[in-house]
Coordinates of C-alpha atoms and ligand atoms in Angstrom, one line a residue:
Chain A
M1 CA -1.8 -2.1 -27.1
E2 CA -4.7 -1.0 -29.1
L3 CA -6.8 -0.9 -25.9
F4 CA -5.1 2.4 -25.2
T5 CA -4.4 3.7 -28.8
D6 CA -7.7 3.1 -30.5
Y7 CA -9.8 6.2 -29.6
T8 CA -13.1 4.3 -28.9
L9 CA -11.4 1.4 -27.1
R10 CA -9.3 3.8 -25.1
N11 CA -12.4 5.6 -23.8
V12 CA -14.0 2.2 -22.9
T13 CA -10.9 0.9 -21.2
L14 CA -10.0 4.1 -19.3
G15 CA -13.7 4.7 -18.4
S16 CA -14.1 1.2 -17.1
M17 CA -10.9 1.3 -15.1
L18 CA -11.8 4.7 -13.6
L19 CA -15.2 3.3 -12.6
G20 CA -13.6 0.2 -11.1
A21 CA -11.1 2.1 -9.1
I22 CA -13.5 4.7 -7.7
S23 CA -16.3 2.4 -6.9
G24 CA -13.9 -0.2 -5.4
L25 CA -12.4 2.4 -3.1
L26 CA -15.6 4.0 -2.0
G27 CA -17.4 0.6 -1.7
C28 CA -15.0 -0.3 1.2
F29 CA -16.9 1.9 3.5
A30 CA -20.2 0.4 2.6
V31 CA -18.8 -3.1 3.3
L32 CA -17.1 -2.1 6.6
R33 CA -20.2 -0.2 7.8
R34 CA -22.3 -3.3 6.9
Q35 CA -24.2 -1.4 4.3
A36 CA -23.6 -3.6 1.3
L37 CA -27.3 -4.2 0.9
L38 CA -28.0 -0.5 1.0
G39 CA -25.6 -0.1 -1.9
D40 CA -27.6 -2.7 -3.8
A41 CA -30.9 -1.1 -3.1
M42 CA -29.6 2.3 -4.0
S43 CA -28.2 1.0 -7.3
H44 CA -31.6 -0.5 -8.3
A45 CA -33.4 2.6 -7.1
A46 CA -31.4 4.8 -9.5
L47 CA -33.3 3.4 -12.5
P48 CA -36.6 5.4 -12.1
G49 CA -34.4 8.5 -11.6
I50 CA -32.8 8.0 -14.9
A51 CA -36.1 7.5 -16.7
L52 CA -37.8 10.4 -15.0
A53 CA -34.9 12.7 -15.8
F54 CA -35.2 11.8 -19.4
L55 CA -39.0 12.2 -19.5
L56 CA -38.8 15.6 -17.8
T57 CA -35.9 17.1 -19.9
G58 CA -36.0 15.0 -23.1
Q59 CA -32.2 15.0 -22.9
R60 CA -29.9 12.0 -23.0
D61 CA -27.1 14.1 -21.6
P62 CA -25.1 12.1 -19.1
F63 CA -25.0 14.8 -16.4
T64 CA -28.8 15.2 -16.5
L65 CA -29.5 11.5 -16.3
L66 CA -26.9 10.8 -13.6
L67 CA -28.3 13.7 -11.6
G68 CA -31.7 12.0 -11.8
A69 CA -30.1 8.7 -10.8
A70 CA -28.4 10.3 -7.8
I71 CA -31.6 12.0 -6.6
A72 CA -33.6 8.8 -6.8
A73 CA -30.9 6.8 -5.0
L74 CA -30.8 9.4 -2.2
V75 CA -34.6 9.5 -1.9
A76 CA -34.5 5.7 -1.6
A77 CA -31.9 5.8 1.2
L78 CA -33.8 8.5 3.1
W79 CA -37.1 6.7 2.7
L80 CA -35.5 3.5 4.0
L81 CA -34.2 5.4 7.0
A82 CA -37.6 6.8 7.7
I83 CA -39.3 3.3 7.5
V84 CA -36.8 1.8 9.9
R85 CA -37.1 4.6 12.4
T86 CA -40.8 5.0 12.5
S87 CA -42.1 1.4 12.0
R88 CA -41.4 -2.0 13.3
I89 CA -40.3 -3.2 9.9
K90 CA -36.7 -4.7 10.1
D91 CA -34.1 -3.1 8.0
D92 CA -33.5 -6.1 5.7
A93 CA -37.2 -6.3 4.9
A94 CA -37.3 -2.5 4.4
L95 CA -34.3 -2.8 2.0
A96 CA -36.1 -5.5 0.0
L97 CA -39.2 -3.5 -0.1
I98 CA -37.5 -0.3 -1.3
L99 CA -35.5 -2.2 -3.9
A100 CA -38.6 -3.8 -5.4
V101 CA -40.7 -0.7 -5.4
F102 CA -38.1 1.6 -7.0
F103 CA -36.8 -1.0 -9.5
G104 CA -40.3 -2.0 -10.5
F105 CA -41.3 1.6 -11.0
G106 CA -38.1 2.1 -13.0
L107 CA -38.9 -0.8 -15.3
V108 CA -42.4 0.5 -15.9
L109 CA -41.1 4.0 -16.7
L110 CA -38.5 2.4 -19.0
S111 CA -41.1 0.4 -21.0
Y112 CA -43.1 3.6 -21.3
V113 CA -40.1 5.6 -22.5
Q114 CA -39.2 2.8 -24.9
R115 CA -42.5 3.3 -26.7
Q116 CA -42.0 7.0 -27.3
P117 CA -41.3 7.8 -31.0
T118 CA -38.4 10.2 -30.3
A119 CA -35.0 9.0 -31.4
A120 CA -33.4 10.4 -28.2
Q121 CA -34.7 7.6 -26.1
A122 CA -32.5 5.1 -27.8
G123 CA -30.0 3.5 -25.4
L124 CA -31.8 4.4 -22.2
K125 CA -32.4 0.7 -21.7
S126 CA -28.6 0.2 -21.6
F127 CA -28.7 1.5 -18.0
L128 CA -30.0 -1.8 -17.0
F129 CA -26.9 -3.8 -17.7
G130 CA -24.6 -0.9 -18.8
Q131 CA -23.1 -0.2 -22.2
A132 CA -19.4 0.4 -21.8
A133 CA -18.9 0.4 -25.5
A134 CA -20.9 3.7 -25.7
L135 CA -18.5 5.5 -23.3
V136 CA -17.2 8.7 -24.8
E137 CA -14.7 11.2 -23.5
R138 CA -17.4 13.3 -22.0
D139 CA -18.5 10.4 -19.8
L140 CA -14.9 10.1 -18.5
W141 CA -15.0 13.7 -17.4
A142 CA -18.4 13.2 -15.8
M143 CA -16.9 10.3 -13.8
L144 CA -14.0 12.4 -12.7
A145 CA -16.2 15.3 -11.8
I146 CA -18.4 13.2 -9.5
G147 CA -15.7 10.8 -8.2
G148 CA -13.0 13.4 -7.6
P149 CA -14.8 15.4 -4.9
A150 CA -16.0 12.1 -3.2
L151 CA -12.5 10.8 -3.0
A152 CA -11.2 14.2 -1.8
L153 CA -13.8 14.3 1.0
I154 CA -12.7 10.8 2.2
A155 CA -9.1 11.9 2.1
I156 CA -9.6 15.1 4.0
F157 CA -11.7 13.5 6.8
W158 CA -9.8 10.3 6.8
P159 CA -9.3 9.9 10.7
Q160 CA -12.9 10.8 11.3
V161 CA -14.2 8.5 8.6
K162 CA -12.1 5.7 10.0
L163 CA -13.4 6.1 13.5
I164 CA -17.0 6.5 12.5
S165 CA -16.8 3.4 10.4
F166 CA -15.3 1.4 13.3
D167 CA -17.2 2.7 16.3
P168 CA -19.9 5.3 15.7
D169 CA -21.0 5.4 19.3
V170 CA -17.6 6.4 20.6
A171 CA -17.2 8.8 17.7
R172 CA -20.3 10.6 18.9
S173 CA -19.3 10.5 22.5
L174 CA -16.1 12.3 21.4
G175 CA -18.2 15.0 19.9
L176 CA -17.8 14.2 16.2
P177 CA -20.8 15.2 14.1
V178 CA -21.6 11.5 13.3
R179 CA -25.0 12.2 11.7
R180 CA -23.4 14.6 9.2
F181 CA -20.7 12.0 8.4
E182 CA -23.3 9.3 7.8
V183 CA -25.0 11.6 5.3
L184 CA -21.6 12.3 3.7
L185 CA -20.8 8.6 3.5
T186 CA -24.2 7.8 2.0
G187 CA -23.6 10.7 -0.5
V188 CA -20.3 9.2 -1.4
L189 CA -21.9 5.8 -2.0
V190 CA -24.4 7.4 -4.3
A191 CA -21.6 9.1 -6.2
A192 CA -19.9 5.7 -6.6
I193 CA -23.1 4.1 -7.9
V194 CA -23.8 6.9 -10.3
I195 CA -20.4 6.6 -11.8
G196 CA -20.9 3.0 -12.6
L197 CA -24.4 3.1 -14.1
Q198 CA -23.4 3.7 -17.7
T199 CA -20.8 1.0 -17.7
V200 CA -22.2 -1.9 -15.7
G201 CA -25.8 -0.8 -15.1
V202 CA -28.1 -0.7 -12.1
V203 CA -28.4 -4.4 -11.8
L204 CA -24.8 -5.4 -11.5
M205 CA -23.4 -2.1 -10.0
S206 CA -23.5 -3.3 -6.4
A207 CA -21.0 -6.0 -7.3
M208 CA -18.5 -3.4 -8.3
L209 CA -18.9 -1.7 -4.9
I210 CA -18.7 -4.8 -2.8
A211 CA -16.5 -7.4 -4.5
P212 CA -13.3 -5.3 -4.6
A213 CA -13.6 -4.5 -0.9
V214 CA -14.2 -8.2 0.0
A215 CA -11.2 -9.2 -2.1
A216 CA -9.0 -6.5 -0.7
R217 CA -9.8 -7.3 2.9
Q218 CA -8.4 -10.8 2.3
W219 CA -4.9 -9.5 1.6
T220 CA -4.4 -6.8 4.3
N221 CA -5.1 -5.9 7.9
R222 CA -4.7 -2.1 7.3
L223 CA -7.6 0.1 6.2
E224 CA -5.3 2.3 4.2
T225 CA -4.0 -0.6 2.3
M226 CA -7.4 -2.2 1.9
V227 CA -8.8 0.9 0.3
L228 CA -6.0 1.3 -2.2
L229 CA -6.0 -2.4 -3.0
A230 CA -9.8 -2.4 -3.6
A231 CA -9.3 0.5 -6.1
G232 CA -6.5 -1.6 -7.7
F233 CA -8.7 -4.7 -8.0
G234 CA -11.6 -2.7 -9.4
A235 CA -9.4 -1.2 -12.1
L236 CA -7.7 -4.5 -12.9
A237 CA -11.1 -6.3 -13.3
A238 CA -12.2 -3.5 -15.5
F239 CA -9.1 -3.8 -17.6
I240 CA -9.5 -7.5 -18.0
G241 CA -13.2 -7.1 -18.8
A242 CA -12.5 -4.5 -21.4
W243 CA -9.7 -6.6 -23.0
I244 CA -11.8 -9.8 -23.1
S245 CA -14.8 -8.1 -24.7
A246 CA -12.5 -6.4 -27.2
Q247 CA -11.5 -9.8 -28.6
G248 CA -14.2 -9.7 -31.2
E249 CA -16.7 -12.0 -29.6
R250 CA -19.0 -8.9 -29.0
L251 CA -19.5 -9.8 -25.3
A252 CA -21.1 -7.0 -23.3
T253 CA -18.3 -5.2 -21.4
G254 CA -20.1 -4.5 -18.2
P255 CA -21.1 -8.1 -17.3
V256 CA -17.7 -9.3 -18.3
I257 CA -16.1 -6.8 -15.9
V258 CA -18.3 -8.0 -13.1
L259 CA -17.4 -11.6 -13.9
A260 CA -13.7 -10.7 -13.9
M261 CA -14.1 -9.0 -10.5
S262 CA -16.0 -12.0 -9.2
A263 CA -13.1 -14.2 -10.3
L264 CA -10.6 -12.0 -8.5
T265 CA -12.7 -12.1 -5.4
A266 CA -13.0 -15.9 -5.5
I267 CA -9.3 -16.3 -5.9
S268 CA -8.7 -13.9 -3.0
L269 CA -11.1 -15.8 -0.8
L270 CA -9.3 -19.0 -1.6
I271 CA -5.6 -18.3 -1.5
A272 CA -4.9 -15.1 0.4
P273 CA -2.4 -15.7 3.2
E274 CA -3.8 -15.9 6.7
R275 CA -7.4 -15.5 5.7
G276 CA -7.8 -17.6 2.6
L277 CA -9.7 -20.9 2.7
L278 CA -6.9 -23.0 1.2
W279 CA -4.3 -21.3 3.3
R280 CA -6.1 -22.1 6.5
R281 CA -6.7 -25.6 5.3
W282 CA -3.0 -26.0 4.6
R283 CA -2.0 -24.7 8.0
L284 CA -4.4 -27.1 9.7
M285 CA -2.8 -30.0 7.8
R286 CA 0.7 -28.8 8.8
Q287 CA -0.3 -28.7 12.5
W288 CA -1.9 -32.1 12.2
Q289 CA 1.3 -33.5 10.6
I290 CA 3.5 -31.9 13.2
G291 CA 1.2 -33.3 15.9
N292 CA 1.5 -36.8 14.4
G293 CA 5.2 -36.6 13.9
E294 CA 5.9 -36.5 17.6
Chain B
M1 CA -20.6 17.0 48.2
A2 CA -19.5 17.6 44.7
F3 CA -21.2 15.4 42.1
A4 CA -19.4 14.1 39.0
V5 CA -22.7 13.0 37.3
E6 CA -26.2 14.3 38.0
I7 CA -29.0 12.6 36.0
E8 CA -32.5 13.9 36.5
D9 CA -35.8 12.5 35.4
L10 CA -34.3 10.4 32.7
T11 CA -36.9 8.6 30.6
V12 CA -36.2 6.6 27.5
A13 CA -38.5 4.7 25.3
Y14 CA -37.9 2.5 22.2
G15 CA -41.1 3.0 20.3
D16 CA -43.8 3.0 22.9
K17 CA -42.0 0.6 25.3
P18 CA -40.2 2.5 28.1
A19 CA -36.7 1.2 28.8
L20 CA -36.0 3.7 31.6
W21 CA -38.6 5.5 33.6
D22 CA -37.9 8.7 35.5
V23 CA -34.4 7.8 36.7
D24 CA -32.5 10.1 39.0
L25 CA -28.9 9.3 39.7
R26 CA -26.1 11.2 41.4
V27 CA -22.6 10.0 41.3
P28 CA -20.2 11.7 43.8
Q29 CA -16.7 12.6 42.5
G30 CA -13.9 10.2 42.9
V31 CA -16.0 7.0 43.5
L32 CA -16.3 3.7 41.7
M33 CA -20.0 3.0 41.1
A34 CA -21.6 -0.2 39.9
I35 CA -24.8 -0.2 38.0
V36 CA -26.6 -3.6 38.5
G37 CA -29.9 -5.0 37.4
P38 CA -31.3 -7.9 35.4
N39 CA -30.9 -8.4 31.7
G40 CA -33.0 -5.9 29.8
A41 CA -33.2 -3.6 32.8
G42 CA -32.0 -0.6 30.8
K43 CA -28.4 -0.4 32.1
T44 CA -26.9 0.0 28.6
T45 CA -29.7 2.4 27.7
L46 CA -28.9 4.4 30.8
L47 CA -25.3 4.9 29.7
K48 CA -26.2 5.6 26.1
A49 CA -28.9 8.2 27.0
T50 CA -26.5 9.8 29.5
L51 CA -23.9 10.2 26.7
G52 CA -26.5 11.5 24.2
L53 CA -26.2 8.4 22.0
I54 CA -29.9 7.8 22.4
K55 CA -32.3 10.7 22.5
P56 CA -34.3 10.5 25.8
A57 CA -38.0 11.4 26.0
A58 CA -37.2 13.5 29.0
G59 CA -34.4 14.3 31.5
S60 CA -31.2 16.1 31.9
V61 CA -27.6 15.2 32.5
R62 CA -25.0 17.3 34.2
I63 CA -21.3 16.5 34.4
H64 CA -19.2 18.3 37.0
G65 CA -22.1 20.8 37.4
Q66 CA -22.5 21.8 33.8
P67 CA -24.8 20.3 31.0
Y68 CA -23.2 17.3 29.3
E69 CA -23.0 19.0 25.9
Q70 CA -20.5 21.4 27.3
Q71 CA -18.5 18.8 29.1
R72 CA -17.9 16.1 26.5
R73 CA -14.2 16.4 26.9
L74 CA -14.4 15.3 30.5
V75 CA -16.2 12.1 29.7
A76 CA -14.9 8.8 28.3
Y77 CA -17.1 5.8 27.2
V78 CA -16.2 2.2 27.0
P79 CA -19.0 0.4 25.1
Q80 CA -19.8 -3.2 25.3
R81 CA -17.1 -5.2 23.5
S82 CA -19.6 -6.8 21.2
S83 CA -20.8 -3.4 19.9
V84 CA -18.1 -3.3 17.2
D85 CA -16.8 -5.6 14.4
W86 CA -13.4 -6.9 15.6
D87 CA -12.6 -8.0 12.0
F88 CA -12.2 -4.3 11.1
P89 CA -8.9 -3.9 9.4
T90 CA -6.9 -1.9 12.0
T91 CA -4.3 -2.4 14.7
V92 CA -4.5 -2.1 18.5
L93 CA -2.5 1.1 18.5
D94 CA -4.8 2.6 15.9
V95 CA -7.9 1.9 18.0
V96 CA -6.4 3.3 21.1
M97 CA -5.3 6.5 19.3
M98 CA -8.9 7.0 18.3
G99 CA -9.5 8.0 21.9
R100 CA -7.6 11.2 21.0
Y101 CA -9.6 12.0 17.8
G102 CA -12.0 14.2 19.8
Q103 CA -9.2 16.7 20.4
L104 CA -7.5 16.2 17.0
G105 CA -9.3 19.0 15.2
W106 CA -10.1 19.1 11.5
L107 CA -7.5 18.5 8.8
R108 CA -5.0 17.2 11.3
R109 CA -3.6 13.6 11.2
P110 CA -2.8 11.7 14.4
G111 CA 0.9 12.2 15.0
R112 CA 3.5 11.7 17.7
A113 CA 1.5 13.1 20.6
E114 CA -1.4 10.8 19.9
R115 CA 0.9 7.8 19.5
E116 CA 2.6 8.5 22.8
A117 CA -0.7 8.9 24.7
A118 CA -1.9 5.6 23.1
L119 CA 1.2 3.7 24.0
A120 CA 1.1 5.0 27.6
A121 CA -2.5 3.9 27.9
L122 CA -1.7 0.4 26.5
E123 CA 1.1 0.2 29.1
Q124 CA -1.4 0.8 31.8
V125 CA -3.5 -2.2 30.7
Q126 CA -0.4 -4.4 30.1
M127 CA -1.0 -4.5 26.4
A128 CA 2.0 -2.5 25.1
D129 CA 3.4 -5.7 23.5
F130 CA 0.3 -5.9 21.3
A131 CA 0.4 -2.4 19.9
H132 CA 0.9 -3.6 16.3
R133 CA -1.4 -6.6 16.4
Q134 CA -4.4 -6.7 14.2
I135 CA -7.4 -6.4 16.5
G136 CA -9.1 -9.5 15.2
Q137 CA -6.2 -11.6 16.6
L138 CA -7.0 -10.7 20.3
S139 CA -8.7 -12.7 22.9
G140 CA -11.9 -11.3 24.4
G141 CA -10.1 -10.1 27.5
Q142 CA -7.4 -8.4 25.4
Q143 CA -10.1 -6.7 23.3
Q144 CA -11.6 -5.4 26.5
R145 CA -8.3 -4.0 27.7
V146 CA -7.8 -2.3 24.3
F147 CA -11.2 -0.6 24.7
L148 CA -10.2 0.5 28.3
A149 CA -6.9 1.8 26.9
R150 CA -8.7 3.9 24.3
A151 CA -10.8 5.5 27.1
L152 CA -7.6 6.1 29.2
A153 CA -6.0 7.8 26.2
Q154 CA -8.8 10.4 26.4
N155 CA -7.6 11.4 29.8
A156 CA -11.1 12.1 31.0
E157 CA -12.5 12.9 34.4
V158 CA -15.6 10.6 34.3
Y159 CA -15.6 7.1 32.8
F160 CA -18.7 5.1 31.7
M161 CA -18.0 1.4 31.1
D162 CA -20.5 -1.1 29.9
E163 CA -19.9 -4.6 31.2
P164 CA -16.1 -4.5 31.1
F165 CA -15.8 -7.7 33.2
Q166 CA -18.2 -9.7 30.9
G167 CA -16.5 -12.9 29.8
V168 CA -12.9 -11.8 30.5
D169 CA -10.1 -14.0 31.8
A170 CA -8.7 -13.6 35.4
V171 CA -5.7 -11.7 34.2
T172 CA -7.8 -9.1 32.5
E173 CA -10.2 -8.8 35.4
R174 CA -7.3 -8.0 37.7
A175 CA -5.8 -5.6 35.2
I176 CA -9.1 -3.7 34.9
I177 CA -9.7 -3.5 38.6
H178 CA -6.2 -2.3 39.1
V179 CA -6.8 0.5 36.5
L180 CA -10.1 1.4 38.1
R181 CA -8.4 1.8 41.5
K182 CA -5.7 4.0 40.0
L183 CA -8.4 6.2 38.4
R184 CA -10.1 6.5 41.8
A185 CA -6.8 7.4 43.5
A186 CA -6.4 10.1 40.9
G187 CA -9.8 11.6 41.8
K188 CA -11.6 10.3 38.7
T189 CA -15.1 9.0 38.7
V190 CA -16.0 5.6 37.2
V191 CA -19.5 4.3 36.5
V192 CA -19.5 0.6 35.6
V193 CA -22.4 -1.6 34.4
H194 CA -21.6 -4.8 36.3
H195 CA -23.3 -8.2 36.1
D196 CA -21.5 -10.1 38.9
L197 CA -23.3 -9.3 42.1
Q198 CA -20.7 -11.3 44.2
T199 CA -17.9 -8.8 43.5
V200 CA -19.9 -5.6 43.9
P201 CA -18.9 -5.1 47.6
E202 CA -15.2 -5.9 46.9
Y203 CA -14.8 -3.7 43.8
F204 CA -17.2 -0.7 44.2
D205 CA -17.9 2.1 46.7
Q206 CA -21.3 2.9 45.4
V207 CA -24.0 0.9 43.6
A208 CA -27.2 1.8 41.7
L209 CA -29.9 -0.9 41.4
I210 CA -31.8 -0.4 38.2
N211 CA -34.8 -2.1 36.7
V212 CA -36.4 0.3 34.3
R213 CA -36.8 2.5 37.4
R214 CA -34.1 3.3 39.9
I215 CA -34.7 1.0 42.8
A216 CA -31.9 2.3 45.0
A217 CA -28.6 4.1 44.8
G218 CA -25.9 5.0 47.3
P219 CA -23.0 3.5 49.2
V220 CA -22.7 -0.2 48.8
R221 CA -23.0 -0.8 52.6
E222 CA -26.3 1.0 52.8
V223 CA -27.9 0.1 49.6
F224 CA -26.8 -3.4 48.6
T225 CA -29.3 -5.2 50.8
E226 CA -31.4 -8.3 50.3
A227 CA -34.6 -6.3 50.2
N228 CA -33.3 -3.9 47.5
L229 CA -31.9 -6.8 45.4
R230 CA -35.2 -8.6 45.6
A231 CA -37.0 -5.5 44.5
T232 CA -34.6 -5.2 41.6
Y233 CA -34.4 -8.9 40.5
G234 CA -38.0 -9.7 41.3
G235 CA -37.3 -12.2 44.1
R236 CA -35.1 -14.3 41.8
V237 CA -32.0 -13.7 44.0
A238 CA -30.6 -16.3 46.2
L239 CA -28.5 -14.9 49.0
L240 CA -25.6 -17.1 50.0
G241 CA -24.9 -15.3 53.2
A242 CA -27.8 -15.7 55.7
N243 CA -27.3 -12.2 57.0
G244 CA -29.2 -10.0 54.5
S245 CA -29.4 -7.1 56.8
A246 CA -28.2 -3.6 55.9
G247 CA -24.6 -3.0 56.6
A248 CA -23.5 -6.6 56.4
V249 CA -21.5 -7.7 53.4
T250 CA -23.7 -10.2 51.6
T251 CA -22.7 -12.4 48.7
P252 CA -25.8 -12.8 46.6
T253 CA -26.0 -14.5 43.3
P254 CA -28.7 -14.2 40.8
A255 CA -30.7 -17.3 40.3
P256 CA -30.1 -19.2 37.1
G257 CA -31.9 -17.7 34.1
D258 CA -30.6 -14.2 34.6
Ligands
ADP1 N1 -32.4 -0.4 19.8 C1 -33.4 -1.0 20.5 N2 -34.6 -1.0 20.0 C2 -35.7 -1.5 20.7 N3 -35.6 -2.0 21.9 C3 -34.4 -1.9 22.5 C4 -33.2 -1.4 21.8 N4 -32.2 -1.5 22.7 C5 -32.6 -2.0 23.8 N5 -33.9 -2.3 23.7 C6 -34.8 -2.9 24.8 O1 -34.7 -2.0 25.9 C7 -34.6 -2.7 27.1 C8 -33.3 -2.3 27.9 O2 -32.2 -2.8 27.1 P1 -30.7 -2.5 27.6 O3 -30.5 -1.1 28.0 O4 -29.8 -3.1 26.6 O5 -30.7 -3.5 28.9 P2 -29.5 -4.0 29.8 O6 -28.2 -3.4 29.3 O7 -29.8 -3.7 31.2 O8 -29.4 -5.5 29.6 C9 -34.6 -4.2 26.7 O9 -35.9 -4.7 26.9 C10 -34.3 -4.2 25.3 O10 -34.9 -5.3 24.6
MG2 MG1 -26.5 -4.1 28.4

């Protein structure tokens, strides 16, 4: 398949699959800890970080820009926490507020950057919806450098992460440093977001965090399986997306990946055994028929 | 007398609204104590602040004579059933094993020892057959027994339980009370937030009446009186027995609306 032999296509395909797998896996914890919206707010909040990093350094180097993105997303998360703790504003309202403020500021900065005469600003706008076609080998290494440690931390502290995701109060009563783990899990979420920014962009990134977890939950009742399945779904969606957009129609890869992921999720919600909509409907019918047959 | 729990001057506020005001409470070792009070009285807050899950504005907690922070291992907590997502992808056995994670240590995975402790705990609440069930498939009473089993797996000395009898079936109620009595027989101390005033004299040795402040606490015979209940529930208590005097076993019920 030329998806893996052609140098450019290979980078796009592998990079997208890497992103899909890592964000799918790490996104499970955001979903299970009911922080899906936080992921969305942090993705959007990354935009001003990217623009500022570029303005301050004048570089379009992925590490520099992604560092800016990570810092902005973390600032947004901390700010959010401070608002919820110290005011009467409810957390969903605070999320909406933070998202709007950061994203709006990001758009303003972006339009300012766009008017600069330097050639280096070219392509900064692609962080809005991503530009998978521009992925080069260096980006793949950047993804691995950020995603690898995040995955390793989850693996090392697996029992603790599992308990804290399920029941943080009891975890704390057992003496686990829950606060520190919450910071760790937020950091991991930021890592996942940062990895996806170049490929799917700040607007659609949260879909790559949340959809694989939702789809995977349908097929299993074990956290271990769910996490691996989410990674698999994310990678599969990325592969399908890369393949479709390589068919010559010049469709933007990032949005096509998100669409593929949405389709996988819709199918899972419909047909998964035990939990799927159709499956439950079918079982109801069966019971009804058995009831009538007597 | 040796005290399992000594709470002093505990004050907790959410924002500027006090949920607990200057509460003192001493629980002797080896008793079953009920904490009763109307909705919003601060019973859950009392447990959470005692366990350090909420930072109190003031106050101190000692367990078996030492500050709570040094005695965590002696304490097990059974939160309200509704405090977690029962659709979480995990099994009954997994949840009960979590009771051992405090002693697990870093970089270790739960293994045979944790499994056996968990299975023994499930046996005690008559849930051994459900070990490999997904937790979302359990009834409310079964979920409650799983939470109880997780605390039993900790093998603690002092147990704090938040409304374990809330909305459970008769089988579960009997199973829980059986476990509580076995704990007491083994010299353990159990503090239970309880909503059913009628069963207080039957199930518990001691009772604490709480409504933001501590109204009264002590042996059920001495403290569970009509006057104290009125002070706690604001006169909204109808006593079924006509004899509301101290020492008599009354069967009060909260008026509708509690
Ligand atoms: N997280 C919270 N934020 C703000 N107020 C709270 C919070 N938790 C409880 N409260 C308030 O504190 C009071 C005591 O609550 P709680 O301890 O849950 O009472 P109980 O368990 O006795 O029903 C109630 O008025 C409740 O509304
Ligand atoms: Mg309560």
